C-alpha positions as a Markdown table, in Angstrom:
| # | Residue | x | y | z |
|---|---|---|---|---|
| 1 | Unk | -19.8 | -2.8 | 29.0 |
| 2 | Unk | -16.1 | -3.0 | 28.0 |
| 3 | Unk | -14.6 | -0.2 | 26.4 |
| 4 | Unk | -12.2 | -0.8 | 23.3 |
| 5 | Unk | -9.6 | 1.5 | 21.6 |
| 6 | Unk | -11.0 | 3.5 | 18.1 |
| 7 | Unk | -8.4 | 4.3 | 15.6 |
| 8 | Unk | -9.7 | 7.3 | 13.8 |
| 9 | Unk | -8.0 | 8.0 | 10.4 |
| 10 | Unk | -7.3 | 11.4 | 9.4 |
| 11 | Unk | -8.5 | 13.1 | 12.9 |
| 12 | Unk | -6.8 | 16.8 | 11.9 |
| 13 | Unk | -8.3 | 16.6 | 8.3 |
| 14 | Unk | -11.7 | 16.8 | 10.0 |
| 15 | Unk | -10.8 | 19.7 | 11.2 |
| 16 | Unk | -9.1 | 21.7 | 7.8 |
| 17 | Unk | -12.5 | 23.0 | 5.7 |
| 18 | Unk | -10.7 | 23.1 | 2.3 |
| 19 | Unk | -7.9 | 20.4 | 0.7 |
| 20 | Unk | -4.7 | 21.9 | 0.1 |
| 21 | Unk | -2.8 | 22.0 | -3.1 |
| 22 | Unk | -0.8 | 19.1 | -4.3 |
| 23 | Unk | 2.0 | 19.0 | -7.2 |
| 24 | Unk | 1.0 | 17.1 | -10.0 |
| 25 | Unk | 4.1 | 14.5 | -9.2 |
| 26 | Unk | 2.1 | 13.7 | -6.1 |
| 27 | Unk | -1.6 | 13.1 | -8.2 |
| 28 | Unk | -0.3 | 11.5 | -11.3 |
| 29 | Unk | 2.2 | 9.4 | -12.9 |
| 30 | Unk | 3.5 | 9.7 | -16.3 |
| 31 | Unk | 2.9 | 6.8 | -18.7 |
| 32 | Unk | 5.6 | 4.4 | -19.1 |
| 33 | Unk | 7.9 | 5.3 | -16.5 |
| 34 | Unk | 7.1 | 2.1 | -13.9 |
| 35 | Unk | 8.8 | -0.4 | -11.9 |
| 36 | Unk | 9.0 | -3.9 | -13.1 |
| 37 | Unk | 8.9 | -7.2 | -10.8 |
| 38 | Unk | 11.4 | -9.6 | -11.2 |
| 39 | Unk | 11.2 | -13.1 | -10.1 |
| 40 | Unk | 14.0 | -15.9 | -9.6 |
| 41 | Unk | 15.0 | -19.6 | -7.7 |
| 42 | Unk | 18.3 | -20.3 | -5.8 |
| 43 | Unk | 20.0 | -21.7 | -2.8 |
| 44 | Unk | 20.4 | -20.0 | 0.7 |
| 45 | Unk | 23.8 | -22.0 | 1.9 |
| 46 | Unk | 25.6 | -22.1 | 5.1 |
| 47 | Unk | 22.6 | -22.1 | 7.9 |
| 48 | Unk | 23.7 | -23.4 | 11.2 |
| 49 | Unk | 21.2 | -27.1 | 10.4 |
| 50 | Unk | 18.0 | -24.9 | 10.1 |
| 51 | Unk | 17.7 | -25.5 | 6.5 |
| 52 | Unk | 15.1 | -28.0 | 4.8 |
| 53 | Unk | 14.8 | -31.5 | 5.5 |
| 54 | Unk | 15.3 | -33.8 | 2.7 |
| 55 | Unk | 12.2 | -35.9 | 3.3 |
| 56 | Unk | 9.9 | -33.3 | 2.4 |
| 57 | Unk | 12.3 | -30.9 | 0.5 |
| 58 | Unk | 13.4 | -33.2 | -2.4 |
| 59 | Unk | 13.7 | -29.7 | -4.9 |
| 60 | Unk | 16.3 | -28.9 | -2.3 |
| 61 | Unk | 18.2 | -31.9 | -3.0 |
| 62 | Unk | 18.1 | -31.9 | -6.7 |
| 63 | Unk | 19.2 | -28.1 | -6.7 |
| 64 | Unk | 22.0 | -29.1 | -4.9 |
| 65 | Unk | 22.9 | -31.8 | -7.2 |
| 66 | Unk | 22.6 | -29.6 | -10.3 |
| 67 | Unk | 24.5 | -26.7 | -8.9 |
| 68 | Unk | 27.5 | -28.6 | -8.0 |
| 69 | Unk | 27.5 | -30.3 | -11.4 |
| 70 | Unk | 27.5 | -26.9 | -12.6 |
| 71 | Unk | 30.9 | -26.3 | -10.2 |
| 72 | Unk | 32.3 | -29.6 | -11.7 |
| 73 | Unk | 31.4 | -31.8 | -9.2 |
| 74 | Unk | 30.2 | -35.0 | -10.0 |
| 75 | Unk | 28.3 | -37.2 | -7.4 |
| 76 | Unk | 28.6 | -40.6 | -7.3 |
| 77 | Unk | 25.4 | -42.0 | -8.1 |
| 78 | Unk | 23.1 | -43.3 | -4.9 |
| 79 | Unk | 25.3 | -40.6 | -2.9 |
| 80 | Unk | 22.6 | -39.5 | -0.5 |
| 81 | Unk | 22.7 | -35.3 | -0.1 |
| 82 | Unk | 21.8 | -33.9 | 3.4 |
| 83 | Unk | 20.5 | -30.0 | 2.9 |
| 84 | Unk | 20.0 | -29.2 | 6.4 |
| 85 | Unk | 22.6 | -26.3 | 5.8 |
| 86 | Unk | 20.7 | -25.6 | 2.9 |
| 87 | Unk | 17.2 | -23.8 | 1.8 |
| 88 | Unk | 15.7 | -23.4 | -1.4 |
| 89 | Unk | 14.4 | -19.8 | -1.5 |
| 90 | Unk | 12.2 | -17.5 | -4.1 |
| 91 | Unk | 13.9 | -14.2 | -4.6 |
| 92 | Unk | 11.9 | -11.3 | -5.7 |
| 93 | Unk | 12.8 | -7.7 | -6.5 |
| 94 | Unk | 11.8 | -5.2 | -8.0 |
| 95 | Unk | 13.3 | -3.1 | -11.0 |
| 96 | Unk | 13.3 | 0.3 | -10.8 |
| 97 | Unk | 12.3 | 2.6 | -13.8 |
| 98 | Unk | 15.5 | 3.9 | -15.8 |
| 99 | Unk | 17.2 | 1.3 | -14.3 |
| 100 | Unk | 20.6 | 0.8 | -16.2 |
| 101 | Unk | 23.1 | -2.2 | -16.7 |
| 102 | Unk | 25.3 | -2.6 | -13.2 |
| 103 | Unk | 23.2 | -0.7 | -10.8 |
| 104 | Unk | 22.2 | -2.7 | -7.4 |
| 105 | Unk | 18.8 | -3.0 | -6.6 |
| 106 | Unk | 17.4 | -4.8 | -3.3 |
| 107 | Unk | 16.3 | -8.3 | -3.3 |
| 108 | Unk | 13.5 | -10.5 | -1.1 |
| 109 | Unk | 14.9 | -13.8 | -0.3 |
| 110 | Unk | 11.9 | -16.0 | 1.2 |
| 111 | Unk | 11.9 | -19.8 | 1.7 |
| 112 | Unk | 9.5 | -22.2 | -0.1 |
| 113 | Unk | 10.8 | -25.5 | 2.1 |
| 114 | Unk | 10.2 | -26.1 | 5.2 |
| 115 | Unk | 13.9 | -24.4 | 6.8 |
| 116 | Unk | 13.3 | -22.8 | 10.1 |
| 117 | Unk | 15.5 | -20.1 | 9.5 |
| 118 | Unk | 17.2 | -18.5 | 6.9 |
| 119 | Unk | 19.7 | -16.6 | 9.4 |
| 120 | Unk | 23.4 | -16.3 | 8.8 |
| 121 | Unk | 22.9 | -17.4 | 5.5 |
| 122 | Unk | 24.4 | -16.3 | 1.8 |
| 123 | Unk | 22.6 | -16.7 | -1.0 |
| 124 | Unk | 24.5 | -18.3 | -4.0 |
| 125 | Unk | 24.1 | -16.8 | -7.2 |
| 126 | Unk | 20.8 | -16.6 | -9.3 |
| 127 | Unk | 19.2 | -15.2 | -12.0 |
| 128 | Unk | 16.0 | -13.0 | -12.0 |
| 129 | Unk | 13.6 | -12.8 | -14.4 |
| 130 | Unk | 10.9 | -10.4 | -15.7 |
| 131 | Unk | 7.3 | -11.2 | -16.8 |
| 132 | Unk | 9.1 | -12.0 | -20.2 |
| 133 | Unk | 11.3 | -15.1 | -19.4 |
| 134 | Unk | 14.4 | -12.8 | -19.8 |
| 135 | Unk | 17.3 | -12.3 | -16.9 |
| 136 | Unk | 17.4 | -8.9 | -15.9 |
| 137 | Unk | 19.4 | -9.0 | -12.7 |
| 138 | Unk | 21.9 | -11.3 | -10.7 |
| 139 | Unk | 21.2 | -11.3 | -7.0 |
| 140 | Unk | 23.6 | -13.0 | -5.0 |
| 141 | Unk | 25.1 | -11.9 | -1.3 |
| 142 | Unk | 24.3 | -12.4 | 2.5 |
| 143 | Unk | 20.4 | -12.3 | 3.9 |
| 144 | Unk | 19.4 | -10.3 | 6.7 |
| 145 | Unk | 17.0 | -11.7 | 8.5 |
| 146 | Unk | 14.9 | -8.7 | 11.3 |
| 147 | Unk | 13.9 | -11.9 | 13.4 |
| 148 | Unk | 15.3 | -13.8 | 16.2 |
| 149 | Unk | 14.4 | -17.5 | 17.7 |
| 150 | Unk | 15.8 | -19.7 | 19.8 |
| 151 | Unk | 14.5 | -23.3 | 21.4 |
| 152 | Unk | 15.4 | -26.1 | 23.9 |
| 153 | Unk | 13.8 | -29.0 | 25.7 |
| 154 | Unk | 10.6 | -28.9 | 23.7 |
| 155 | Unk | 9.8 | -25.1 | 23.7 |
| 156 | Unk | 10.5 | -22.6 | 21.6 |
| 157 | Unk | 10.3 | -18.6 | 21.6 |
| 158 | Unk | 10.7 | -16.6 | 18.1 |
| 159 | Unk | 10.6 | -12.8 | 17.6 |
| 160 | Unk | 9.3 | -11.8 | 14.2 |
| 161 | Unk | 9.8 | -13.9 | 10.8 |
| 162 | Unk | 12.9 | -16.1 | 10.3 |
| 163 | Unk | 11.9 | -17.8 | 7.0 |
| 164 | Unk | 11.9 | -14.2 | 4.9 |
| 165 | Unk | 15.2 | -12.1 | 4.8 |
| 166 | Unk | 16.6 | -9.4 | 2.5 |
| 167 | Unk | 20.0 | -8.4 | 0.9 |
| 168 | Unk | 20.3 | -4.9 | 0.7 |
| 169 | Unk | 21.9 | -3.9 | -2.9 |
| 170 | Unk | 22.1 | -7.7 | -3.7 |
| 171 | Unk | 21.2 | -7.8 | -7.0 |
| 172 | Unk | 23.0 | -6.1 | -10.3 |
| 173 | Unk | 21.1 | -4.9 | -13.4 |
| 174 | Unk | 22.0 | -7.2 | -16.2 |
| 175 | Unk | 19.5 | -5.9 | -18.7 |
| 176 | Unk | 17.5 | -2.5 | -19.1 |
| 177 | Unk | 14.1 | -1.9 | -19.5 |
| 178 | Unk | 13.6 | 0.8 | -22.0 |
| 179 | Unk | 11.5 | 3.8 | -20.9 |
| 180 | Unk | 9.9 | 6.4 | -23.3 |
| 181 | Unk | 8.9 | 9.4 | -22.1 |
| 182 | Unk | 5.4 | 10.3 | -24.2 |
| 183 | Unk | 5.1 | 8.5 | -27.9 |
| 184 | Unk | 5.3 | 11.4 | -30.7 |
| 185 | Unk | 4.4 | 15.2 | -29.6 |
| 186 | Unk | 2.7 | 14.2 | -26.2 |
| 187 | Unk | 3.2 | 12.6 | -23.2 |
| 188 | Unk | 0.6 | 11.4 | -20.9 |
| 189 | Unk | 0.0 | 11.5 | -17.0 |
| 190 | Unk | -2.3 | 8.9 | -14.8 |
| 191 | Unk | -4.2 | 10.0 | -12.2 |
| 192 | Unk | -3.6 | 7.9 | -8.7 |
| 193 | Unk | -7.5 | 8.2 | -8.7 |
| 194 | Unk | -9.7 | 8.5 | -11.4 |
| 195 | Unk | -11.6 | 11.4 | -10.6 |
| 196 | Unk | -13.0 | 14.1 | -13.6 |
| 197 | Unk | -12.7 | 17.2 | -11.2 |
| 198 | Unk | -9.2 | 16.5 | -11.0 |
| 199 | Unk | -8.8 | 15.4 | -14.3 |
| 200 | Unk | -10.0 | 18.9 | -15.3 |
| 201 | Unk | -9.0 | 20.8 | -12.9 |
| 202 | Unk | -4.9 | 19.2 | -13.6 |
| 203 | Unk | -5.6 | 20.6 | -17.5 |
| 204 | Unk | -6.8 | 23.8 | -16.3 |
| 205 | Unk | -3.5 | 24.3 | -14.3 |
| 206 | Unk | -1.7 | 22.9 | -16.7 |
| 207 | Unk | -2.6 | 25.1 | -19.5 |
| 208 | Unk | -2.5 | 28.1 | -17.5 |
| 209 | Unk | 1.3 | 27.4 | -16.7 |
| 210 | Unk | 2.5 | 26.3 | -20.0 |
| 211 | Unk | 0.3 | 27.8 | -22.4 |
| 212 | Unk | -3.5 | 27.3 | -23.6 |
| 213 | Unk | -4.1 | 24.0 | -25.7 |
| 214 | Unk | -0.7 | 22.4 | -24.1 |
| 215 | Unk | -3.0 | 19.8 | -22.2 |
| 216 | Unk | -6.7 | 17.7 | -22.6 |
| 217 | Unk | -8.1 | 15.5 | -20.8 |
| 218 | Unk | -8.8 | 11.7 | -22.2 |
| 219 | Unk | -10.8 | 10.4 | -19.4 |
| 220 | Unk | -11.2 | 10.8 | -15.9 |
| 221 | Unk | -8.0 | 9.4 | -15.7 |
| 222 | Unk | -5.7 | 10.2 | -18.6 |
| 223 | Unk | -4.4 | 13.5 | -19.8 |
| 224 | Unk | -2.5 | 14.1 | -22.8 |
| 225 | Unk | 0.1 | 16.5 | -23.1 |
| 226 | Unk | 1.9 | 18.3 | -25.9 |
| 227 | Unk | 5.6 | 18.4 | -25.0 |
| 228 | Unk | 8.8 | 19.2 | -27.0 |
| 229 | Unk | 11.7 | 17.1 | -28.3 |
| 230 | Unk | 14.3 | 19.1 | -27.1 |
| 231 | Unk | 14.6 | 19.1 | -23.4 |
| 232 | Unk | 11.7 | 16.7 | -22.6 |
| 233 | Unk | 13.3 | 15.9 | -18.8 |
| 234 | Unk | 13.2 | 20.0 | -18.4 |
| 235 | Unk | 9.4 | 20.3 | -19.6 |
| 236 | Unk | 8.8 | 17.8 | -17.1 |
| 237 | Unk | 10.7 | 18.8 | -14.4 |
| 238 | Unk | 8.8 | 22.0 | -14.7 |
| 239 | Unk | 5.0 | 20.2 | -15.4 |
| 240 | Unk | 5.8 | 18.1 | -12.0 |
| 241 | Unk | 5.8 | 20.8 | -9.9 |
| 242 | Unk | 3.2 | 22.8 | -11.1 |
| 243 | Unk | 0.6 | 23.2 | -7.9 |
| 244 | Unk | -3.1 | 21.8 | -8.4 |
| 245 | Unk | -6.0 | 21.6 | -6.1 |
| 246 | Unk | -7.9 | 18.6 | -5.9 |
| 247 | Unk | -11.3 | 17.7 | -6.2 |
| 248 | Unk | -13.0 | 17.3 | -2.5 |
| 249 | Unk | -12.6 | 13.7 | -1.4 |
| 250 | Unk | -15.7 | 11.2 | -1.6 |
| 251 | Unk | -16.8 | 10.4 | 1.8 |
| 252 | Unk | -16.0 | 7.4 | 3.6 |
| 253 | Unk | -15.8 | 4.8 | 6.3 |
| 254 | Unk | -13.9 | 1.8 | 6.5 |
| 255 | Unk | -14.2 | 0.0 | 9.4 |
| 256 | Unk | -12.7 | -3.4 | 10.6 |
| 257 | Unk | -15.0 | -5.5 | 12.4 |
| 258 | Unk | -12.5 | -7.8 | 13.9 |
| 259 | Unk | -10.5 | -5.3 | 15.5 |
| 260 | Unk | -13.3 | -2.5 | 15.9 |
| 261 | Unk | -10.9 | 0.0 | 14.2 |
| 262 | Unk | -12.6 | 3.0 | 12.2 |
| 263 | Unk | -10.5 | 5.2 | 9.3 |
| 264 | Unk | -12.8 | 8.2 | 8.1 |
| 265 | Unk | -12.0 | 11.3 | 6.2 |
| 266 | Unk | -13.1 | 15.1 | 6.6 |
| 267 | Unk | -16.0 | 15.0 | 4.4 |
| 268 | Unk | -18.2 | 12.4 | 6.3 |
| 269 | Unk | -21.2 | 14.1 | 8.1 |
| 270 | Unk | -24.6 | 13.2 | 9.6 |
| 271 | Unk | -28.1 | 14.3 | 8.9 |
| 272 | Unk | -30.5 | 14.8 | 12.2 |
| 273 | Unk | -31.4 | 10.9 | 13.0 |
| 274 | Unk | -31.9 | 8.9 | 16.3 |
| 275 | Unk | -31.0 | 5.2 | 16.5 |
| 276 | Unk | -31.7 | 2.5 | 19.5 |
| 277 | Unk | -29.3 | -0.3 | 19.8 |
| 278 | Unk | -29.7 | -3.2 | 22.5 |
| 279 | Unk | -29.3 | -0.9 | 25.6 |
| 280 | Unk | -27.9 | 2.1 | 23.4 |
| 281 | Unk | -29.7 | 5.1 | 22.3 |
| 282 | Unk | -28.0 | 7.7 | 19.9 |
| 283 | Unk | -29.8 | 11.0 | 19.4 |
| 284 | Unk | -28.7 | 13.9 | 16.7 |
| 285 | Unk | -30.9 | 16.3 | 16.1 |
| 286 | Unk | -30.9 | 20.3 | 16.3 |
| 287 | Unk | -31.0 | 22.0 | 19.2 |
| 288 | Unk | -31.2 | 25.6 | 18.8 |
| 289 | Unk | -32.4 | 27.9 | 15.6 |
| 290 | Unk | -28.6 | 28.6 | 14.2 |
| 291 | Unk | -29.2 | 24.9 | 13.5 |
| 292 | Unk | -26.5 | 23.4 | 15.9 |
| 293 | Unk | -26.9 | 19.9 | 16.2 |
| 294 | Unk | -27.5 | 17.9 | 19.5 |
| 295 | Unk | -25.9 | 14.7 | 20.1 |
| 296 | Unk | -27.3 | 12.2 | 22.9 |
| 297 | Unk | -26.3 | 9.0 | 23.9 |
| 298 | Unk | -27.7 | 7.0 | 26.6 |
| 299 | Unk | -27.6 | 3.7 | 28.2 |
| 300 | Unk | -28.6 | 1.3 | 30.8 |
| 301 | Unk | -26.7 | 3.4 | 33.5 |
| 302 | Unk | -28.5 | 6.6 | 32.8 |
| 303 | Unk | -25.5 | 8.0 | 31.1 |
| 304 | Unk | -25.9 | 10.9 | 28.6 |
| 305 | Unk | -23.2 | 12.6 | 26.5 |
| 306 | Unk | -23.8 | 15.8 | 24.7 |
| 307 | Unk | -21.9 | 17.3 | 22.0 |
| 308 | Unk | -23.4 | 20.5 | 21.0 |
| 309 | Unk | -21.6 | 20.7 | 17.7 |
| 310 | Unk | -21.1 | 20.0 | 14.2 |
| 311 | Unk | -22.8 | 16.8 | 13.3 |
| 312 | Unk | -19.7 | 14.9 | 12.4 |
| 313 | Unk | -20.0 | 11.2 | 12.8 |
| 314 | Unk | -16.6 | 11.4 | 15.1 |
| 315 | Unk | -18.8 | 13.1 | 17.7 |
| 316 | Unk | -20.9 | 10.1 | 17.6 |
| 317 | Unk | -18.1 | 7.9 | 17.6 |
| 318 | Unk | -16.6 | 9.6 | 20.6 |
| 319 | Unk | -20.0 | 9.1 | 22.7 |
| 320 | Unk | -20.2 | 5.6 | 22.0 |
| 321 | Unk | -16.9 | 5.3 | 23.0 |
| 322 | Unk | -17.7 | 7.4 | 26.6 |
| 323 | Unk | -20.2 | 4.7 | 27.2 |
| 324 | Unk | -18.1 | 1.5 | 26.4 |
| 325 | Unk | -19.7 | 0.4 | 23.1 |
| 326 | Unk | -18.4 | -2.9 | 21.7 |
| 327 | Unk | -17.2 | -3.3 | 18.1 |
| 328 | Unk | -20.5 | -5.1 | 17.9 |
| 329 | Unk | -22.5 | -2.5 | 18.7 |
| 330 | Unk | -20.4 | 0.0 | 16.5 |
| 331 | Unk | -20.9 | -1.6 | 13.3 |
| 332 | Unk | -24.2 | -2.3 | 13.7 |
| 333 | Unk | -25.1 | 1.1 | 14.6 |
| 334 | Unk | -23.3 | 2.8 | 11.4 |
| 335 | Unk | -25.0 | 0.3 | 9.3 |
| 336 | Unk | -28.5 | 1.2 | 10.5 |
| 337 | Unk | -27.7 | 4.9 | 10.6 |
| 338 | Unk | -26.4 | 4.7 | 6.3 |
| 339 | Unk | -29.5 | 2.8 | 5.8 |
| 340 | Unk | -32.1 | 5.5 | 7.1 |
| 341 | Unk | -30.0 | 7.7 | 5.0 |
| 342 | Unk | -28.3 | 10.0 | 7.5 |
| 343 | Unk | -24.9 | 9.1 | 7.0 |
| 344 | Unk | -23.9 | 10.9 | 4.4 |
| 345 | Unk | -20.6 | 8.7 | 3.3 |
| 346 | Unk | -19.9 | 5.4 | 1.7 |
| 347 | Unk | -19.4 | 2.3 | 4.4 |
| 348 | Unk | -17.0 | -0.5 | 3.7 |
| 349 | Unk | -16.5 | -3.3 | 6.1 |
| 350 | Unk | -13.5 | -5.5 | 5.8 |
């Protein structure tokens, strides 16, 4: 049976019996204070003939014509335009919180014609705009592109992606975003995750640092909390930091079918079950009165793994691996083990 690598997610969290603490910066946000995505269209000039074609690429064409109108350039009519040192891109960015008026940002320059590379290219001015319709940013400047390709007499060989490149600092803040920090006396953090044991247990901290009454919880996400006028940033800085330990994680397992790949967390476990699969058996069960489990697997060779250990479902995994289980076989197996009931973790398959 052919064996197949196992990615397992979060192998030294199996091993840690308690979460450690976290600052509140890394479990929550605070409300308002978000980035903002900026969208724009312009022209990627002076490729070496990889540009678009203007068969298929008419937009191309007409952008052309109305930026050099712009420039003063008129074009006698009928003049046929030829863009293939020319691509019409999409440039996105995004726009930091706090953002203010002359600060570069990175832009995303990606084509939407059919130009084989956007390498060696600048990208003439053009506006971005926010969800709004309003310009927020200029972008403008020369694209790096990570990829490489090169082809002659029919073939072709290409090293990453050539139609998507990126200007570092190429776009200025034209307009800012106003940010206020908490509406009245309060200000409020998000959780990452909902989850009402870390909702509470974020308040609790919170109230112990700075005083009973200074926080409440909303919801299992939101938390309100009272903050002063005066020296807002400074009350923040300080609420930030302040340590909190957060609730166990659910359990889980994701696993990828296609690839056979399998990301768990610490808090997945298995009850005593035994499952046959094909030519596969899979045995756990306790072995001894302290209640130490006993894994087994076997198959058509006779081969039998024990793992006289905790019943953790990486032990399992590990043994099906020792025998060359397939992706297949993997799934299949987890799938019949959560529906007896002895897998004691949410499954997701993507």
């Amino acid at each position: 049976m052919k064996r197949f690598w196992l990615v397992l997610g979060l192998m030294a969290g199996l091993m840690q019996p308690a979460l450690a603490q976290q600052r509140i910066k890394e479990l929550a946000s605070v409300g308002g204070v978000r980035s903002n995505q900026l969208l724009g269209y312009g022209l990627v000039v002076g490729l070496d003939g990889s540009g678009d074609k203007g068969s298929s690429s008419p937009f191309t064409i007409q952008s052309m014509a109305s930026m050099l109108a712009q420039l003063g350039v008129q074009i006698p009519p009928g003049t046929k335009l030829d863009p293939k040192n020319t691509a019409a891109v999409t440039i996105t960015a995004s726009l930091p919180p706090f953002a203010r008026r002359g600060q570069a940002i990175d832009v995303t320059v990606s084509s939407i014609g059919d130009a084989k590379s956007l390498r060696g290219g600048t990208l003439l001015m053009a506006p971005l705009k926010g969800a709004d319709g309003q310009i927020y940013a200029m972008s403008q400047g020369n694209v790096v592109v990570g990829g490489a390709g090169a082809s002659a007499g029919g073939n072709k060989a290409q090293v990453n992606q050539l139609s998507v490149g990126r200007i570092p600092s190429g776009a200025t803040v034209e307009r800012e975003v106003p940010t206020v920090l908490g509406s009245n006396e309060t200000v409020q953090l998000e959780l990452l995750e909902a989850d009402f044991t870390t909702a509470n247990r974020v308040v609790e901290a919170i109230n112990r640092s700075l005083g009973a009454g200074t926080a409440q919880a909303v919801d299992g996400r939101l938390i309100e909390v009272r903050a002063p006028y005066d020296g807002r940033v400074q009350f923040l800085s300080r609420l930030e930091n302040i340590p909190v330990k957060p609730a166990e994680v659910t359990p889980l397992v994701i696993i990828n079918a296609r690839t056979g790949s399998v990301v768990m967390n610490q808090a997945v476990t298995l009850d005593p079950v035994a499952v046959a699969h094909g030519n596969l058996s899979v045995t756990v069960g306790n072995n001894d009165r302290a209640g130490n489990p006993d894994i087994n697997v076997r198959a058509d060779a006779g081969q039998v793994v024990n793992l006289p250990k905790s019943a953790k479902l990486s032990q399992v995994v590990n043994a099906l691996n020792a025998v060359g289980a397939t992706p297949q076989d993997l799934v299949s197996i987890l799938q019949a083990i959560k529906a007896a009931g002895a897998l004691k973790a949410d499954l997701q398959i993507i």
